[in-house]
């Protein structure tokens, strides 16, 4: 079951510059920063109420975020939802005809297992589902 919007991911070219920008916007420092080698990104999270904003920068030119930036520039990259059981949701979504980027969840930022749905099957929006480890 989808529970809530966990966060909105924003792809940025220069994480440090964007952390300064969004710190000015929100009037506070990020709550959490983290390198996620598995996804070749570094991230900064700002908690806003019960969800958060994730700034994400690719750490090498071939990472998916770096390729997104090259094609589309900076901006909203993905919307992430918390689910109860990520394995079960992946099976359900696959059965419902959605195109999965990965069949198995991976280790994402902030202690979550994550998996992505291809934007081709979701009206152009990259959807992330996540479950707390
Ligand atoms: Zn995310």
Coordinates of N, CA and C and ligand atoms in Angstrom, one line a residue:
X1 N 0.8 -1.2 0.0 CA 0.0 0.0 0.0 C 0.9 1.3 0.0
X2 N 0.5 2.2 -0.8 CA 1.2 3.5 -0.8 C 0.7 4.3 0.4
X3 N 1.6 4.8 1.2 CA 1.2 5.5 2.5 C 1.2 7.0 2.4
X4 N 2.4 7.6 1.9 CA 2.5 9.0 1.9 C 3.6 9.4 0.9
X5 N 3.6 10.7 0.5 CA 4.8 11.2 -0.2 C 5.9 11.3 0.8
X6 N 7.0 10.6 0.5 CA 8.1 10.6 1.4 C 8.9 11.9 1.1
X7 N 9.3 12.1 -0.2 CA 10.0 13.2 -0.6 C 9.9 13.5 -2.1
X8 N 10.3 14.7 -2.4 CA 10.4 15.1 -3.8 C 11.9 15.3 -4.1
X9 N 12.4 14.6 -5.1 CA 13.8 14.6 -5.5 C 14.1 15.7 -6.5
X10 N 15.0 16.6 -6.3 CA 15.4 17.6 -7.2 C 16.8 17.4 -7.7
X11 N 17.0 17.3 -9.0 CA 18.4 17.0 -9.5 C 19.1 18.4 -9.6
X12 N 20.3 18.4 -9.1 CA 21.1 19.7 -9.1 C 22.5 19.4 -9.6
X13 N 23.1 20.4 -10.1 CA 24.5 20.3 -10.7 C 25.5 20.4 -9.6
X14 N 25.3 21.3 -8.6 CA 26.3 21.6 -7.6 C 25.6 21.5 -6.3
X15 N 25.7 20.4 -5.6 CA 25.0 20.2 -4.3 C 25.2 21.3 -3.3
X16 N 26.5 21.6 -3.2 CA 26.8 22.6 -2.2 C 26.1 24.0 -2.4
X17 N 26.2 24.4 -3.7 CA 25.5 25.7 -4.1 C 24.0 25.5 -3.8
X18 N 23.4 24.4 -4.2 CA 22.0 24.2 -4.0 C 21.6 24.1 -2.5
X19 N 22.4 23.5 -1.7 CA 22.2 23.4 -0.3 C 22.1 24.9 0.3
X20 N 23.0 25.7 -0.2 CA 23.0 27.1 0.3 C 21.7 27.8 -0.2
X21 N 21.3 27.6 -1.4 CA 20.1 28.2 -2.0 C 18.8 27.7 -1.2
X22 N 18.7 26.4 -1.0 CA 17.5 25.9 -0.4 C 17.5 26.1 1.1
X23 N 18.7 26.3 1.7 CA 18.8 26.7 3.1 C 18.2 28.1 3.3
X24 N 18.5 29.0 2.3 CA 18.0 30.3 2.3 C 16.5 30.3 2.1
X25 N 16.0 29.4 1.2 CA 14.6 29.3 0.9 C 13.8 28.8 2.1
X26 N 14.3 27.8 2.8 CA 13.5 27.2 3.9 C 13.9 27.8 5.2
X27 N 14.9 28.6 5.3 CA 15.3 29.3 6.5 C 15.9 28.3 7.5
X28 N 16.5 27.2 7.0 CA 17.2 26.3 7.9 C 18.2 25.4 7.1
X29 N 19.1 24.8 7.8 CA 20.1 23.9 7.2 C 19.5 22.6 6.9
X30 N 20.1 21.8 6.0 CA 19.5 20.4 5.7 C 19.5 19.6 7.0
X31 N 18.5 18.7 7.1 CA 18.5 17.8 8.3 C 19.4 16.7 8.2
X32 N 19.8 16.4 6.9 CA 20.6 15.1 6.7 C 21.3 15.2 5.4
X33 N 22.6 14.9 5.3 CA 23.3 14.8 4.0 C 23.9 13.4 4.0
X34 N 24.0 12.9 2.8 CA 24.4 11.5 2.6 C 24.9 11.2 1.2
X35 N 26.0 10.5 1.1 CA 26.5 9.9 -0.1 C 25.9 8.5 -0.3
X36 N 25.3 8.2 -1.5 CA 24.7 6.9 -1.7 C 25.5 6.3 -2.9
X37 N 26.6 5.6 -2.5 CA 27.4 5.0 -3.6 C 26.7 4.1 -4.5
X38 N 25.7 3.3 -4.0 CA 25.0 2.4 -4.8 C 24.2 3.1 -5.9
X39 N 23.8 4.3 -5.7 CA 23.1 5.1 -6.8 C 24.0 6.2 -7.4
X40 N 25.3 6.2 -7.0 CA 26.2 7.2 -7.5 C 25.7 8.6 -7.4
X41 N 25.2 8.9 -6.2 CA 24.7 10.3 -5.9 C 25.1 10.7 -4.5
X42 N 25.2 12.1 -4.3 CA 25.2 12.6 -3.0 C 24.0 13.4 -2.8
X43 N 23.4 13.4 -1.6 CA 22.1 14.0 -1.4 C 22.1 14.9 -0.1
X44 N 21.1 15.8 -0.1 CA 20.8 16.5 1.1 C 19.3 16.6 1.3
X45 N 18.9 16.3 2.5 CA 17.4 16.3 2.8 C 17.0 17.4 3.7
X46 N 16.0 18.1 3.3 CA 15.3 19.1 4.2 C 14.0 18.5 4.6
X47 N 13.8 18.3 5.8 CA 12.5 17.8 6.3 C 11.5 19.0 6.3
X48 N 10.4 18.8 5.7 CA 9.3 19.9 5.6 C 8.0 19.2 6.1
X49 N 7.6 19.4 7.3 CA 6.4 18.7 7.8 C 6.7 17.2 7.9
X50 N 5.8 16.5 7.3 CA 5.9 15.0 7.3 C 6.6 14.5 6.1
X51 N 7.0 15.3 5.2 CA 7.8 14.8 4.0 C 9.0 15.7 3.9
X52 N 9.8 15.5 2.8 CA 11.0 16.2 2.7 C 11.4 16.5 1.2
X53 N 12.3 17.4 1.1 CA 12.9 17.7 -0.3 C 14.3 17.1 -0.3
X54 N 14.6 16.3 -1.3 CA 15.9 15.7 -1.5 C 16.6 16.4 -2.6
X55 N 17.7 17.0 -2.3 CA 18.6 17.5 -3.4 C 19.6 16.4 -3.8
X56 N 19.7 16.2 -5.1 CA 20.6 15.1 -5.5 C 21.5 15.4 -6.6
X57 N 22.8 15.1 -6.5 CA 23.8 15.4 -7.5 C 24.5 14.1 -7.8
X58 N 24.6 13.8 -9.1 CA 25.3 12.6 -9.6 C 26.8 12.7 -9.2
X59 N 27.4 11.6 -8.8 CA 28.9 11.6 -8.4 C 29.8 11.2 -9.6
X60 N 29.2 10.7 -10.7 CA 30.0 10.5 -11.9 C 29.1 10.7 -13.1
X61 N 29.8 10.9 -14.2 CA 29.1 11.4 -15.4 C 28.1 10.3 -16.0
X62 N 28.3 9.0 -15.6 CA 27.4 8.0 -16.1 C 26.3 7.7 -15.2
X63 N 26.2 8.3 -14.0 CA 25.1 8.0 -13.1 C 23.8 8.5 -13.7
X64 N 22.7 7.9 -13.3 CA 21.4 8.2 -13.9 C 21.1 9.7 -13.6
X65 N 21.4 10.2 -12.5 CA 21.1 11.7 -12.2 C 21.9 12.6 -13.1
X66 N 23.2 12.2 -13.3 CA 24.0 13.0 -14.2 C 23.5 13.0 -15.6
X67 N 23.0 11.8 -16.1 CA 22.4 11.8 -17.4 C 21.1 12.5 -17.5
X68 N 20.3 12.5 -16.5 CA 19.1 13.3 -16.4 C 19.4 14.8 -16.5
X69 N 20.4 15.3 -15.8 CA 20.8 16.7 -15.8 C 21.3 17.1 -17.2
X70 N 22.0 16.2 -17.9 CA 22.5 16.5 -19.2 C 21.4 16.6 -20.2
X71 N 20.4 15.8 -20.1 CA 19.2 15.8 -21.0 C 18.2 16.9 -20.7
X72 N 17.9 17.1 -19.4 CA 16.8 17.9 -19.0 C 17.1 19.1 -18.2
X73 N 18.3 19.1 -17.7 CA 18.7 20.2 -16.8 C 18.2 20.0 -15.4
X74 N 18.5 21.0 -14.6 CA 18.1 20.9 -13.2 C 16.6 21.0 -13.0
X75 N 16.1 20.4 -12.0 CA 14.6 20.4 -11.7 C 14.1 19.2 -11.0
X76 N 12.8 19.1 -11.0 CA 12.2 17.9 -10.3 C 12.6 16.7 -11.0
X77 N 13.1 15.7 -10.2 CA 13.7 14.5 -10.8 C 12.8 13.3 -10.5
X78 N 12.3 13.2 -9.2 CA 11.4 12.1 -8.9 C 10.5 12.4 -7.7
X79 N 9.4 11.6 -7.6 CA 8.5 11.7 -6.5 C 8.6 10.4 -5.8
X80 N 8.9 10.4 -4.5 CA 9.1 9.2 -3.7 C 7.9 9.0 -2.7
X81 N 7.4 7.7 -2.7 CA 6.3 7.3 -1.8 C 6.8 6.2 -0.9
X82 N 6.3 6.3 0.4 CA 6.6 5.2 1.3 C 5.6 4.1 1.1
X83 N 6.0 2.9 1.1 CA 5.1 1.8 1.0 C 5.3 0.8 2.2
X84 N 4.3 0.0 2.5 CA 4.5 -0.9 3.6 C 5.5 -2.1 3.3
X85 N 5.3 -2.6 2.1 CA 6.1 -3.8 1.7 C 6.6 -3.6 0.3
X86 N 7.8 -3.3 0.1 CA 8.3 -2.9 -1.2 C 8.3 -4.1 -2.2
X87 N 8.7 -5.3 -1.7 CA 8.7 -6.5 -2.6 C 7.3 -6.7 -3.1
X88 N 6.3 -6.6 -2.2 CA 4.9 -6.9 -2.6 C 4.4 -5.8 -3.6
X89 N 4.8 -4.5 -3.3 CA 4.3 -3.5 -4.3 C 5.0 -3.6 -5.6
X90 N 6.3 -4.0 -5.7 CA 6.9 -4.2 -7.0 C 6.2 -5.3 -7.8
X91 N 5.9 -6.4 -7.1 CA 5.1 -7.5 -7.8 C 3.8 -7.0 -8.3
X92 N 3.1 -6.2 -7.4 CA 1.8 -5.7 -7.8 C 1.9 -4.8 -9.0
X93 N 2.8 -3.9 -8.9 CA 3.0 -2.8 -10.0 C 3.4 -3.5 -11.3
X94 N 4.2 -4.5 -11.2 CA 4.6 -5.2 -12.4 C 3.4 -5.9 -13.0
X95 N 2.6 -6.5 -12.2 CA 1.4 -7.2 -12.6 C 0.4 -6.3 -13.2
X96 N 0.4 -5.0 -12.7 CA -0.5 -4.0 -13.2 C 0.0 -3.3 -14.5
X97 N 1.1 -3.7 -15.0 CA 1.6 -3.2 -16.3 C 2.6 -2.1 -16.2
X98 N 3.1 -1.8 -15.0 CA 4.1 -0.7 -14.9 C 5.5 -1.2 -15.2
X99 N 6.3 -0.4 -15.8 CA 7.6 -0.8 -16.2 C 8.5 -0.5 -15.1
X100 N 9.1 -1.5 -14.5 CA 10.1 -1.3 -13.4 C 11.5 -1.0 -13.9
X101 N 12.2 -0.1 -13.2 CA 13.6 0.1 -13.6 C 14.4 -1.1 -13.0
X102 N 14.0 -1.5 -11.8 CA 14.7 -2.6 -11.2 C 13.6 -3.5 -10.6
X103 N 13.8 -4.8 -10.7 CA 12.9 -5.8 -10.1 C 13.1 -6.0 -8.6
X104 N 14.3 -5.7 -8.2 CA 14.6 -5.9 -6.8 C 15.0 -4.5 -6.1
X105 N 14.5 -4.3 -4.9 CA 14.9 -3.0 -4.2 C 16.4 -2.9 -4.0
X106 N 16.8 -1.6 -4.0 CA 18.2 -1.4 -3.7 C 18.3 -0.5 -2.4
X107 N 19.5 -0.4 -1.9 CA 19.7 0.5 -0.7 C 19.8 1.9 -1.2
X108 N 18.8 2.7 -0.7 CA 18.8 4.2 -1.0 C 19.3 5.0 0.2
X109 N 19.0 6.3 0.1 CA 19.4 7.2 1.2 C 18.6 7.0 2.4
X110 N 19.1 7.5 3.5 CA 18.3 7.7 4.8 C 17.7 6.3 5.3
X111 N 18.4 5.2 5.1 CA 18.0 3.9 5.7 C 16.8 3.3 5.0
X112 N 16.6 3.6 3.7 CA 15.4 3.0 3.0 C 15.9 2.1 1.9
X113 N 15.1 1.1 1.7 CA 15.1 0.3 0.4 C 14.3 1.0 -0.6
X114 N 14.8 1.1 -1.8 CA 14.1 1.9 -2.8 C 14.1 1.1 -4.2
X115 N 13.1 1.5 -5.0 CA 13.0 1.0 -6.4 C 12.3 2.0 -7.2
X116 N 12.6 2.1 -8.5 CA 12.0 3.1 -9.3 C 11.1 2.5 -10.4
X117 N 10.1 3.2 -10.8 CA 9.3 2.9 -12.0 C 9.7 3.8 -13.1
X118 N 9.7 3.2 -14.3 CA 10.2 4.0 -15.5 C 9.1 5.1 -15.8
X119 N 9.6 6.3 -16.0 CA 8.7 7.4 -16.4 C 7.9 7.1 -17.7
X120 N 8.3 6.2 -18.5 CA 7.6 5.9 -19.7 C 6.2 5.3 -19.4
X121 N 6.1 4.7 -18.2 CA 4.8 4.1 -17.8 C 4.0 4.9 -16.8
X122 N 4.6 6.1 -16.4 CA 3.9 6.9 -15.4 C 3.8 8.4 -15.8
X123 N 3.4 8.6 -17.1 CA 3.1 10.0 -17.6 C 4.3 10.9 -17.4
X124 N 5.5 10.3 -17.6 CA 6.7 11.1 -17.6 C 7.3 11.4 -16.2
X125 N 6.7 10.9 -15.2 CA 7.2 11.1 -13.8 C 8.0 9.9 -13.3
X126 N 9.2 10.1 -12.9 CA 10.0 9.0 -12.3 C 9.4 8.8 -10.9
X127 N 8.9 7.6 -10.6 CA 8.3 7.3 -9.3 C 9.3 6.4 -8.5
X128 N 9.6 6.8 -7.3 CA 10.4 6.0 -6.4 C 9.4 5.4 -5.3
X129 N 9.6 4.1 -5.0 CA 8.9 3.6 -3.8 C 9.9 3.2 -2.8
X130 N 9.6 3.4 -1.6 CA 10.6 3.1 -0.6 C 10.0 2.5 0.7
X131 N 10.9 1.8 1.4 CA 10.4 1.1 2.6 C 11.6 1.2 3.6
X132 N 11.3 1.7 4.8 CA 12.3 1.8 5.9 C 12.9 0.5 6.1
X133 N 14.3 0.4 6.2 CA 14.9 -0.9 6.5 C 14.9 -1.2 8.0
Ligands
LIG1 ZN1 14.7 9.9 -3.6

